């Protein structure tokens, strides 16, 4: 596959450099040329107060990583085309001579990382079109600045869109989108995360075009995002007056956040609800709560029955230790803990959570989340419930979140979210891995990965289970507008080594008590619901 690159300069930002570096290293993608804009025109002007606001924001609210740092491209034998576009107020056109020159390279795609709004024949000079990222949702946020107005408007979600350009501003043919939780603590922080998400969006699309027929893949993606009437405003840089108002409101919100953190803590607590009802007929306000001491949280519960006894495993995070281990309670016949203090089951030098326990051939296994160690380990019970031994490293260089195994039609499938970059969200990229022999064979990457790029529907929220109709049900965290906000349930319609599909069927919102902020784990086993809630708790009580 051959591509061309459109740039404003050969000194580019890190996020652009990352895409170009990926293409250069790919054995089946060739950069045929780089077209560099020779125009001296500047972009849209911005007000003094807006510039001051953004400068203050970058200084006070540091981000993880800086995708906008400039680097000089190290080009070897790539043709450089110097282009002087024909300019109107907001758009650029290429001359007939330049269009003909570009057509002569017979590239599959061009990637636009420079120039302004493109008009004219240049849009039709490649086999499949010009790929461009819009750092906003083309359905709701056209214009700019990117990832800025979402914070101003306190939108729960921020989006980056990959599109094939047309003459319509930000209204091209959308091929893919990635949805992250809006970081309301800073404009720059939100923007950085969205630009890192854009890197993955482009590189994954190009990879899929190589693996499949490009035209086939494009047609498949077109059907995923049908055209919608755009009925929102065209966003622009704020005026001095508007920027001043934004600055005052943002400062007030930051002050409120600081005061809140002084007087309140947010604590995860456990839920238990024995019931004879079907899982989707539960009434959440009837659940009982296990409240930990103020210096810790209890979360991510998994229920296990062993030799007629009942056990509840969960994450126990100790605040002053700044890490968690896996603990358990033994439960009596009425599902009450038999001891006041939980017992530690698995403890490591690094943070552990989400003790995903499953049983195979009468042997208990546990795969706790250990993303802080960039690893994932399979533990086997040696003397249940006290002794657990690590028996296999499943991943040793990847940050895997909420790992959830299920054995389906003789194949082990692992559902998890995963960071694609160290700066990426841990909530938005759903991955599936599989193996026929969990103990002796490595996990294989599902060809559709990442299955989702969406913080609302990606991250697992408990074990996948079968309902009364023998359908597979997957609990899912909705991590919008906050991490662990609510739970959705999806019915898995297809699960194989080459395909996956599911549909949403119901959900749980954290509305049954005033002080509940979120709920992010649901496990339903043998008539017992075990889950968790995050509550706002005064530091004085």
PDB file of C-alpha atoms in Angstrom, residues 53-328:
ATOM      1  CA  UNK A  53      -6.058  31.041  29.547  1.00  0.00           C
ATOM      2  CA  UNK A  54      -4.384  28.239  27.600  1.00  0.00           C
ATOM      3  CA  UNK A  55      -0.914  29.211  28.835  1.00  0.00           C
ATOM      4  CA  UNK A  56      -2.084  29.232  32.463  1.00  0.00           C
ATOM      5  CA  UNK A  57      -3.868  25.904  31.963  1.00  0.00           C
ATOM      6  CA  UNK A  58      -0.707  24.219  30.607  1.00  0.00           C
ATOM      7  CA  UNK A  59       1.363  25.550  33.490  1.00  0.00           C
ATOM      8  CA  UNK A  60      -1.001  24.651  36.321  1.00  0.00           C
ATOM      9  CA  UNK A  61      -2.521  21.388  35.088  1.00  0.00           C
ATOM     10  CA  UNK A  62       0.297  19.230  33.781  1.00  0.00           C
ATOM     11  CA  UNK A  63      -0.525  16.375  31.398  1.00  0.00           C
ATOM     12  CA  UNK A  64       0.973  12.916  31.042  1.00  0.00           C
ATOM     13  CA  UNK A  65       3.050  13.154  27.889  1.00  0.00           C
ATOM     14  CA  UNK A  66       3.215  15.993  25.381  1.00  0.00           C
ATOM     15  CA  UNK A  67       2.007  15.081  21.882  1.00  0.00           C
ATOM     16  CA  UNK A  68       2.707  18.644  20.681  1.00  0.00           C
ATOM     17  CA  UNK A  69       6.458  18.703  21.226  1.00  0.00           C
ATOM     18  CA  UNK A  70       8.200  19.438  17.928  1.00  0.00           C
ATOM     19  CA  UNK A  71      10.689  17.066  16.289  1.00  0.00           C
ATOM     20  CA  UNK A  72      12.531  17.197  12.964  1.00  0.00           C
ATOM     21  CA  UNK A  73      11.623  14.364  10.609  1.00  0.00           C
ATOM     22  CA  UNK A  74      14.546  12.106   9.713  1.00  0.00           C
ATOM     23  CA  UNK A  75      13.703  11.377   6.078  1.00  0.00           C
ATOM     24  CA  UNK A  76      15.758   9.063   3.931  1.00  0.00           C
ATOM     25  CA  UNK A  77      14.750   8.609   0.292  1.00  0.00           C
ATOM     26  CA  UNK A  78      11.238  10.083   0.247  1.00  0.00           C
ATOM     27  CA  UNK A  79      10.264  12.601  -2.430  1.00  0.00           C
ATOM     28  CA  UNK A  80       9.499  16.047  -1.031  1.00  0.00           C
ATOM     29  CA  UNK A  81       6.965  18.109  -2.991  1.00  0.00           C
ATOM     30  CA  UNK A  82       6.889  21.835  -2.304  1.00  0.00           C
ATOM     31  CA  UNK A  83       3.296  23.013  -2.736  1.00  0.00           C
ATOM     32  CA  UNK A  84       2.097  26.608  -2.940  1.00  0.00           C
ATOM     33  CA  UNK A  85      -1.702  26.310  -2.669  1.00  0.00           C
ATOM     34  CA  UNK A  86      -4.217  28.682  -4.208  1.00  0.00           C
ATOM     35  CA  UNK A  87      -5.760  30.306  -1.128  1.00  0.00           C
ATOM     36  CA  UNK A  88      -9.153  31.636  -0.241  1.00  0.00           C
ATOM     37  CA  UNK A  89     -10.044  32.908   3.234  1.00  0.00           C
ATOM     38  CA  UNK A  90     -10.210  29.491   4.918  1.00  0.00           C
ATOM     39  CA  UNK A  91      -9.330  26.908   2.262  1.00  0.00           C
ATOM     40  CA  UNK A  92      -6.525  25.691   0.004  1.00  0.00           C
ATOM     41  CA  UNK A  93      -6.659  24.428  -3.594  1.00  0.00           C
ATOM     42  CA  UNK A  94      -3.872  22.662  -5.437  1.00  0.00           C
ATOM     43  CA  UNK A  95      -2.923  23.728  -8.941  1.00  0.00           C
ATOM     44  CA  UNK A  96      -3.715  21.431 -11.860  1.00  0.00           C
ATOM     45  CA  UNK A  97       0.014  20.806 -12.238  1.00  0.00           C
ATOM     46  CA  UNK A  98       0.412  19.737  -8.590  1.00  0.00           C
ATOM     47  CA  UNK A  99      -2.694  17.540  -8.734  1.00  0.00           C
ATOM     48  CA  UNK A 100      -1.359  15.817 -11.848  1.00  0.00           C
ATOM     49  CA  UNK A 101       2.026  15.292 -10.171  1.00  0.00           C
ATOM     50  CA  UNK A 102       0.382  13.710  -7.127  1.00  0.00           C
ATOM     51  CA  UNK A 103      -1.852  11.515  -9.295  1.00  0.00           C
ATOM     52  CA  UNK A 104       1.306  10.204 -10.947  1.00  0.00           C
ATOM     53  CA  UNK A 105       2.385   8.550  -7.693  1.00  0.00           C
ATOM     54  CA  UNK A 106      -0.791   6.385  -7.734  1.00  0.00           C
ATOM     55  CA  UNK A 107      -1.113   6.295  -3.963  1.00  0.00           C
ATOM     56  CA  UNK A 108      -3.953   4.560  -2.113  1.00  0.00           C
ATOM     57  CA  UNK A 109      -4.383   7.326   0.465  1.00  0.00           C
ATOM     58  CA  UNK A 110      -3.046  10.685   1.447  1.00  0.00           C
ATOM     59  CA  UNK A 111      -2.856  11.589   5.147  1.00  0.00           C
ATOM     60  CA  UNK A 112      -3.552  15.241   5.910  1.00  0.00           C
ATOM     61  CA  UNK A 113      -1.466  16.636   8.759  1.00  0.00           C
ATOM     62  CA  UNK A 114      -1.117  20.084   7.204  1.00  0.00           C
ATOM     63  CA  UNK A 115      -2.777  22.663   4.954  1.00  0.00           C
ATOM     64  CA  UNK A 116      -6.183  24.170   5.706  1.00  0.00           C
ATOM     65  CA  UNK A 117      -9.603  23.100   4.368  1.00  0.00           C
ATOM     66  CA  UNK A 118      -8.893  21.316   1.091  1.00  0.00           C
ATOM     67  CA  UNK A 119     -11.055  22.052  -1.931  1.00  0.00           C
ATOM     68  CA  UNK A 120     -11.096  20.950  -5.539  1.00  0.00           C
ATOM     69  CA  UNK A 121      -9.524  18.138  -7.530  1.00  0.00           C
ATOM     70  CA  UNK A 122      -6.898  17.292  -4.899  1.00  0.00           C
ATOM     71  CA  UNK A 123      -9.687  15.513  -2.964  1.00  0.00           C
ATOM     72  CA  UNK A 124      -9.978  13.005  -5.831  1.00  0.00           C
ATOM     73  CA  UNK A 125      -6.299  12.536  -6.668  1.00  0.00           C
ATOM     74  CA  UNK A 126      -5.802   9.199  -4.859  1.00  0.00           C
ATOM     75  CA  UNK A 127      -7.336   5.761  -5.172  1.00  0.00           C
ATOM     76  CA  UNK A 128      -9.410   5.915  -1.975  1.00  0.00           C
ATOM     77  CA  UNK A 129      -9.201   9.491  -0.721  1.00  0.00           C
ATOM     78  CA  UNK A 130      -7.535  11.745   1.841  1.00  0.00           C
ATOM     79  CA  UNK A 131      -7.555  10.593   5.475  1.00  0.00           C
ATOM     80  CA  UNK A 132      -7.809  13.270   8.141  1.00  0.00           C
ATOM     81  CA  UNK A 133      -8.358  13.390  11.889  1.00  0.00           C
ATOM     82  CA  UNK A 134     -10.904  15.734  13.402  1.00  0.00           C
ATOM     83  CA  UNK A 135     -10.286  16.041  17.138  1.00  0.00           C
ATOM     84  CA  UNK A 136     -13.954  16.311  17.986  1.00  0.00           C
ATOM     85  CA  UNK A 137     -17.167  14.434  17.272  1.00  0.00           C
ATOM     86  CA  UNK A 138     -18.285  15.351  13.746  1.00  0.00           C
ATOM     87  CA  UNK A 139     -21.896  14.924  14.925  1.00  0.00           C
ATOM     88  CA  UNK A 140     -21.697  17.517  17.696  1.00  0.00           C
ATOM     89  CA  UNK A 141     -18.387  19.447  17.713  1.00  0.00           C
ATOM     90  CA  UNK A 142     -17.336  20.857  14.343  1.00  0.00           C
ATOM     91  CA  UNK A 143     -14.771  23.602  14.196  1.00  0.00           C
ATOM     92  CA  UNK A 144     -12.396  24.151  17.098  1.00  0.00           C
ATOM     93  CA  UNK A 145     -10.295  24.525  19.160  1.00  0.00           C
ATOM     94  CA  UNK A 146      -9.939  20.746  19.509  1.00  0.00           C
ATOM     95  CA  UNK A 147     -11.028  19.171  22.833  1.00  0.00           C
ATOM     96  CA  UNK A 148     -11.610  22.632  24.310  1.00  0.00           C
ATOM     97  CA  UNK A 149     -15.331  23.271  24.128  1.00  0.00           C
ATOM     98  CA  UNK A 150     -16.095  19.823  25.510  1.00  0.00           C
ATOM     99  CA  UNK A 151     -14.442  20.940  28.774  1.00  0.00           C
ATOM    100  CA  UNK A 152     -16.169  24.332  28.695  1.00  0.00           C
ATOM    101  CA  UNK A 153     -19.570  22.698  28.142  1.00  0.00           C
ATOM    102  CA  UNK A 154     -18.775  19.917  30.654  1.00  0.00           C
ATOM    103  CA  UNK A 155     -19.591  17.308  28.030  1.00  0.00           C
ATOM    104  CA  UNK A 156     -19.157  13.817  29.519  1.00  0.00           C
ATOM    105  CA  UNK A 157     -17.430  12.483  26.400  1.00  0.00           C
ATOM    106  CA  UNK A 158     -14.752  13.779  24.020  1.00  0.00           C
ATOM    107  CA  UNK A 159     -14.246  12.226  20.605  1.00  0.00           C
ATOM    108  CA  UNK A 160     -11.683  12.041  17.812  1.00  0.00           C
ATOM    109  CA  UNK A 161     -12.969  11.154  14.333  1.00  0.00           C
ATOM    110  CA  UNK A 162     -11.136   9.645  11.360  1.00  0.00           C
ATOM    111  CA  UNK A 163     -12.663  10.675   8.055  1.00  0.00           C
ATOM    112  CA  UNK A 164     -12.217  10.713   4.309  1.00  0.00           C
ATOM    113  CA  UNK A 165     -12.287  14.374   3.367  1.00  0.00           C
ATOM    114  CA  UNK A 166     -15.031  15.936   1.279  1.00  0.00           C
ATOM    115  CA  UNK A 167     -15.757  19.582   0.469  1.00  0.00           C
ATOM    116  CA  UNK A 168     -17.795  19.908   3.699  1.00  0.00           C
ATOM    117  CA  UNK A 169     -15.956  21.300   6.742  1.00  0.00           C
ATOM    118  CA  UNK A 170     -15.539  18.475   9.306  1.00  0.00           C
ATOM    119  CA  UNK A 171     -18.284  16.667   7.388  1.00  0.00           C
ATOM    120  CA  UNK A 172     -16.292  14.010   5.563  1.00  0.00           C
ATOM    121  CA  UNK A 173     -17.057  10.309   5.414  1.00  0.00           C
ATOM    122  CA  UNK A 174     -16.431   9.051   8.954  1.00  0.00           C
ATOM    123  CA  UNK A 175     -14.510   5.767   9.093  1.00  0.00           C
ATOM    124  CA  UNK A 176     -13.925   5.454  12.829  1.00  0.00           C
ATOM    125  CA  UNK A 177     -14.219   7.258  16.142  1.00  0.00           C
ATOM    126  CA  UNK A 178     -12.688   6.985  19.597  1.00  0.00           C
ATOM    127  CA  UNK A 179     -14.588   8.179  22.680  1.00  0.00           C
ATOM    128  CA  UNK A 180     -12.832   9.109  25.922  1.00  0.00           C
ATOM    129  CA  UNK A 181     -14.144  10.504  29.185  1.00  0.00           C
ATOM    130  CA  UNK A 182     -13.711  14.266  29.115  1.00  0.00           C
ATOM    131  CA  UNK A 183     -11.032  15.378  31.555  1.00  0.00           C
ATOM    132  CA  UNK A 184     -12.718  18.370  33.172  1.00  0.00           C
ATOM    133  CA  UNK A 185      -9.645  19.189  35.249  1.00  0.00           C
ATOM    134  CA  UNK A 186      -7.852  20.851  32.333  1.00  0.00           C
ATOM    135  CA  UNK A 187      -8.189  21.829  28.668  1.00  0.00           C
ATOM    136  CA  UNK A 188      -4.631  20.745  27.868  1.00  0.00           C
ATOM    137  CA  UNK A 189      -5.012  17.418  29.647  1.00  0.00           C
ATOM    138  CA  UNK A 190      -8.153  16.614  27.677  1.00  0.00           C
ATOM    139  CA  UNK A 191      -6.512  17.658  24.432  1.00  0.00           C
ATOM    140  CA  UNK A 192      -3.372  15.577  24.995  1.00  0.00           C
ATOM    141  CA  UNK A 193      -5.351  12.405  25.656  1.00  0.00           C
ATOM    142  CA  UNK A 194      -7.447  12.924  22.535  1.00  0.00           C
ATOM    143  CA  UNK A 195      -4.397  13.409  20.307  1.00  0.00           C
ATOM    144  CA  UNK A 196      -2.828  10.193  21.583  1.00  0.00           C
ATOM    145  CA  UNK A 197      -6.111   8.429  20.800  1.00  0.00           C
ATOM    146  CA  UNK A 198      -5.847   9.811  17.273  1.00  0.00           C
ATOM    147  CA  UNK A 199      -2.494   8.099  16.708  1.00  0.00           C
ATOM    148  CA  UNK A 200      -4.060   4.702  17.365  1.00  0.00           C
ATOM    149  CA  UNK A 201      -7.074   5.506  15.200  1.00  0.00           C
ATOM    150  CA  UNK A 202      -4.936   6.197  12.099  1.00  0.00           C
ATOM    151  CA  UNK A 203      -2.396   3.408  12.556  1.00  0.00           C
ATOM    152  CA  UNK A 204      -5.039   0.769  13.264  1.00  0.00           C
ATOM    153  CA  UNK A 205      -7.041   1.801  10.208  1.00  0.00           C
ATOM    154  CA  UNK A 206      -3.978   1.507   7.964  1.00  0.00           C
ATOM    155  CA  UNK A 207      -3.150  -1.879   9.503  1.00  0.00           C
ATOM    156  CA  UNK A 208      -6.647  -3.175   8.767  1.00  0.00           C
ATOM    157  CA  UNK A 209      -6.412  -1.897   5.173  1.00  0.00           C
ATOM    158  CA  UNK A 210      -3.259  -3.964   4.727  1.00  0.00           C
ATOM    159  CA  UNK A 211      -4.715  -7.071   6.386  1.00  0.00           C
ATOM    160  CA  UNK A 212      -7.990  -6.876   4.462  1.00  0.00           C
ATOM    161  CA  UNK A 213      -8.961  -5.480   1.086  1.00  0.00           C
ATOM    162  CA  UNK A 214      -8.806  -1.684   1.471  1.00  0.00           C
ATOM    163  CA  UNK A 215     -12.021  -1.004  -0.438  1.00  0.00           C
ATOM    164  CA  UNK A 216     -13.830  -3.728   1.511  1.00  0.00           C
ATOM    165  CA  UNK A 217     -12.635  -2.321   4.832  1.00  0.00           C
ATOM    166  CA  UNK A 218     -13.612   1.228   3.878  1.00  0.00           C
ATOM    167  CA  UNK A 219     -17.119   0.133   2.884  1.00  0.00           C
ATOM    168  CA  UNK A 220     -17.467  -1.765   6.169  1.00  0.00           C
ATOM    169  CA  UNK A 221     -16.427   1.284   8.177  1.00  0.00           C
ATOM    170  CA  UNK A 222     -18.722   3.642   6.224  1.00  0.00           C
ATOM    171  CA  UNK A 223     -21.719   1.610   7.370  1.00  0.00           C
ATOM    172  CA  UNK A 224     -20.726   2.031  11.028  1.00  0.00           C
ATOM    173  CA  UNK A 225     -21.229   5.814  11.068  1.00  0.00           C
ATOM    174  CA  UNK A 226     -24.183   6.900   8.920  1.00  0.00           C
ATOM    175  CA  UNK A 227     -24.511  10.567   8.029  1.00  0.00           C
ATOM    176  CA  UNK A 228     -26.446  12.776  10.447  1.00  0.00           C
ATOM    177  CA  UNK A 229     -27.825  16.277  10.117  1.00  0.00           C
ATOM    178  CA  UNK A 230     -25.472  18.645  11.935  1.00  0.00           C
ATOM    179  CA  UNK A 231     -27.547  20.972  14.102  1.00  0.00           C
ATOM    180  CA  UNK A 232     -24.962  22.342  16.556  1.00  0.00           C
ATOM    181  CA  UNK A 233     -22.954  25.530  16.268  1.00  0.00           C
ATOM    182  CA  UNK A 234     -19.697  25.828  14.345  1.00  0.00           C
ATOM    183  CA  UNK A 235     -17.192  26.291  17.181  1.00  0.00           C
ATOM    184  CA  UNK A 236     -14.420  28.889  16.927  1.00  0.00           C
ATOM    185  CA  UNK A 237     -11.763  30.402  19.161  1.00  0.00           C
ATOM    186  CA  UNK A 238     -13.452  32.377  21.968  1.00  0.00           C
ATOM    187  CA  UNK A 239     -13.424  36.179  21.972  1.00  0.00           C
ATOM    188  CA  UNK A 240     -11.797  38.104  24.834  1.00  0.00           C
ATOM    189  CA  UNK A 241     -15.120  38.443  26.650  1.00  0.00           C
ATOM    190  CA  UNK A 242     -16.046  34.793  26.225  1.00  0.00           C
ATOM    191  CA  UNK A 243     -12.560  33.636  27.225  1.00  0.00           C
ATOM    192  CA  UNK A 244     -12.710  35.774  30.384  1.00  0.00           C
ATOM    193  CA  UNK A 245     -16.037  34.208  31.313  1.00  0.00           C
ATOM    194  CA  UNK A 246     -14.608  30.722  30.689  1.00  0.00           C
ATOM    195  CA  UNK A 247     -11.578  31.545  32.852  1.00  0.00           C
ATOM    196  CA  UNK A 248     -13.778  32.655  35.761  1.00  0.00           C
ATOM    197  CA  UNK A 249     -16.054  29.600  35.546  1.00  0.00           C
ATOM    198  CA  UNK A 250     -13.125  27.209  35.217  1.00  0.00           C
ATOM    199  CA  UNK A 251     -11.358  28.781  38.209  1.00  0.00           C
ATOM    200  CA  UNK A 252     -14.530  28.481  40.271  1.00  0.00           C
ATOM    201  CA  UNK A 253     -14.939  24.816  39.316  1.00  0.00           C
ATOM    202  CA  UNK A 254     -11.309  24.107  40.259  1.00  0.00           C
ATOM    203  CA  UNK A 255     -11.796  25.836  43.640  1.00  0.00           C
ATOM    204  CA  UNK A 256     -14.963  23.801  44.314  1.00  0.00           C
ATOM    205  CA  UNK A 257     -13.046  20.626  43.491  1.00  0.00           C
ATOM    206  CA  UNK A 258     -10.303  21.512  45.981  1.00  0.00           C
ATOM    207  CA  UNK A 259     -12.817  22.308  48.750  1.00  0.00           C
ATOM    208  CA  UNK A 260     -14.703  19.071  48.067  1.00  0.00           C
ATOM    209  CA  UNK A 261     -11.482  17.045  48.395  1.00  0.00           C
ATOM    210  CA  UNK A 262     -10.758  18.699  51.765  1.00  0.00           C
ATOM    211  CA  UNK A 263     -14.083  17.762  53.346  1.00  0.00           C
ATOM    212  CA  UNK A 264     -15.081  14.523  51.607  1.00  0.00           C
ATOM    213  CA  UNK A 265     -13.615  11.200  50.630  1.00  0.00           C
ATOM    214  CA  UNK A 266     -14.944   8.852  47.970  1.00  0.00           C
ATOM    215  CA  UNK A 267     -14.987   5.282  49.198  1.00  0.00           C
ATOM    216  CA  UNK A 268     -15.816   2.012  47.460  1.00  0.00           C
ATOM    217  CA  UNK A 269     -17.998  -0.326  49.523  1.00  0.00           C
ATOM    218  CA  UNK A 270     -19.349  -3.826  48.890  1.00  0.00           C
ATOM    219  CA  UNK A 271     -22.921  -4.828  48.105  1.00  0.00           C
ATOM    220  CA  UNK A 272     -24.569  -8.176  48.853  1.00  0.00           C
ATOM    221  CA  UNK A 273     -28.076  -9.206  47.892  1.00  0.00           C
ATOM    222  CA  UNK A 274     -29.264 -12.818  48.288  1.00  0.00           C
ATOM    223  CA  UNK A 275     -32.261 -13.263  46.003  1.00  0.00           C
ATOM    224  CA  UNK A 276     -34.465 -15.854  44.381  1.00  0.00           C
ATOM    225  CA  UNK A 277     -35.288 -13.440  41.538  1.00  0.00           C
ATOM    226  CA  UNK A 278     -33.765 -13.550  38.115  1.00  0.00           C
ATOM    227  CA  UNK A 279     -30.677 -11.340  37.804  1.00  0.00           C
ATOM    228  CA  UNK A 280     -32.468  -8.687  35.723  1.00  0.00           C
ATOM    229  CA  UNK A 281     -35.367  -8.424  38.201  1.00  0.00           C
ATOM    230  CA  UNK A 282     -33.247  -7.224  41.117  1.00  0.00           C
ATOM    231  CA  UNK A 283     -34.168  -4.159  43.174  1.00  0.00           C
ATOM    232  CA  UNK A 284     -30.952  -2.395  44.077  1.00  0.00           C
ATOM    233  CA  UNK A 285     -32.229  -0.502  47.145  1.00  0.00           C
ATOM    234  CA  UNK A 286     -32.815  -3.880  48.837  1.00  0.00           C
ATOM    235  CA  UNK A 287     -29.070  -4.670  48.797  1.00  0.00           C
ATOM    236  CA  UNK A 288     -26.971  -4.791  51.982  1.00  0.00           C
ATOM    237  CA  UNK A 289     -23.699  -2.951  52.273  1.00  0.00           C
ATOM    238  CA  UNK A 290     -20.365  -3.997  53.777  1.00  0.00           C
ATOM    239  CA  UNK A 291     -18.683  -0.756  54.859  1.00  0.00           C
ATOM    240  CA  UNK A 292     -14.895  -0.759  55.294  1.00  0.00           C
ATOM    241  CA  UNK A 293     -12.994   1.401  57.782  1.00  0.00           C
ATOM    242  CA  UNK A 294     -12.305   4.956  56.624  1.00  0.00           C
ATOM    243  CA  UNK A 295      -8.660   4.220  55.805  1.00  0.00           C
ATOM    244  CA  UNK A 296      -9.429   1.747  52.994  1.00  0.00           C
ATOM    245  CA  UNK A 297     -11.742   0.717  50.205  1.00  0.00           C
ATOM    246  CA  UNK A 298     -13.359  -2.611  49.381  1.00  0.00           C
ATOM    247  CA  UNK A 299     -14.248  -3.141  45.717  1.00  0.00           C
ATOM    248  CA  UNK A 300     -14.479  -5.634  42.838  1.00  0.00           C
ATOM    249  CA  UNK A 301     -16.160  -8.543  44.685  1.00  0.00           C
ATOM    250  CA  UNK A 302     -16.224 -12.107  43.281  1.00  0.00           C
ATOM    251  CA  UNK A 303     -18.238 -14.876  44.971  1.00  0.00           C
ATOM    252  CA  UNK A 304     -17.000 -18.495  45.233  1.00  0.00           C
ATOM    253  CA  UNK A 305     -18.589 -21.629  46.721  1.00  0.00           C
ATOM    254  CA  UNK A 306     -16.217 -24.373  47.854  1.00  0.00           C
ATOM    255  CA  UNK A 307     -16.992 -27.519  49.902  1.00  0.00           C
ATOM    256  CA  UNK A 308     -20.404 -26.150  50.984  1.00  0.00           C
ATOM    257  CA  UNK A 309     -18.788 -22.899  52.195  1.00  0.00           C
ATOM    258  CA  UNK A 310     -19.172 -19.446  50.702  1.00  0.00           C
ATOM    259  CA  UNK A 311     -16.427 -16.889  50.138  1.00  0.00           C
ATOM    260  CA  UNK A 312     -16.309 -13.316  48.937  1.00  0.00           C
ATOM    261  CA  UNK A 313     -13.027 -12.167  47.354  1.00  0.00           C
ATOM    262  CA  UNK A 314     -12.360  -8.469  46.696  1.00  0.00           C
ATOM    263  CA  UNK A 315      -9.790  -5.719  46.343  1.00  0.00           C
ATOM    264  CA  UNK A 316      -8.717  -4.167  49.656  1.00  0.00           C
ATOM    265  CA  UNK A 317      -6.900  -0.860  49.195  1.00  0.00           C
ATOM    266  CA  UNK A 318      -5.098   0.581  52.229  1.00  0.00           C
ATOM    267  CA  UNK A 319      -4.762   4.348  51.890  1.00  0.00           C
ATOM    268  CA  UNK A 320      -1.446   4.800  53.704  1.00  0.00           C
ATOM    269  CA  UNK A 321       0.134   1.879  51.813  1.00  0.00           C
ATOM    270  CA  UNK A 322      -1.058   3.310  48.465  1.00  0.00           C
ATOM    271  CA  UNK A 323      -1.635  -0.131  47.019  1.00  0.00           C
ATOM    272  CA  UNK A 324      -4.149  -2.938  47.265  1.00  0.00           C
ATOM    273  CA  UNK A 325      -4.119  -6.687  47.814  1.00  0.00           C
ATOM    274  CA  UNK A 326      -6.745  -9.389  47.390  1.00  0.00           C
ATOM    275  CA  UNK A 327      -8.703 -10.277  50.528  1.00  0.00           C
ATOM    276  CA  UNK A 328     -11.707 -12.443  51.317  1.00  0.00           C
TER     277      UNK A 328
END
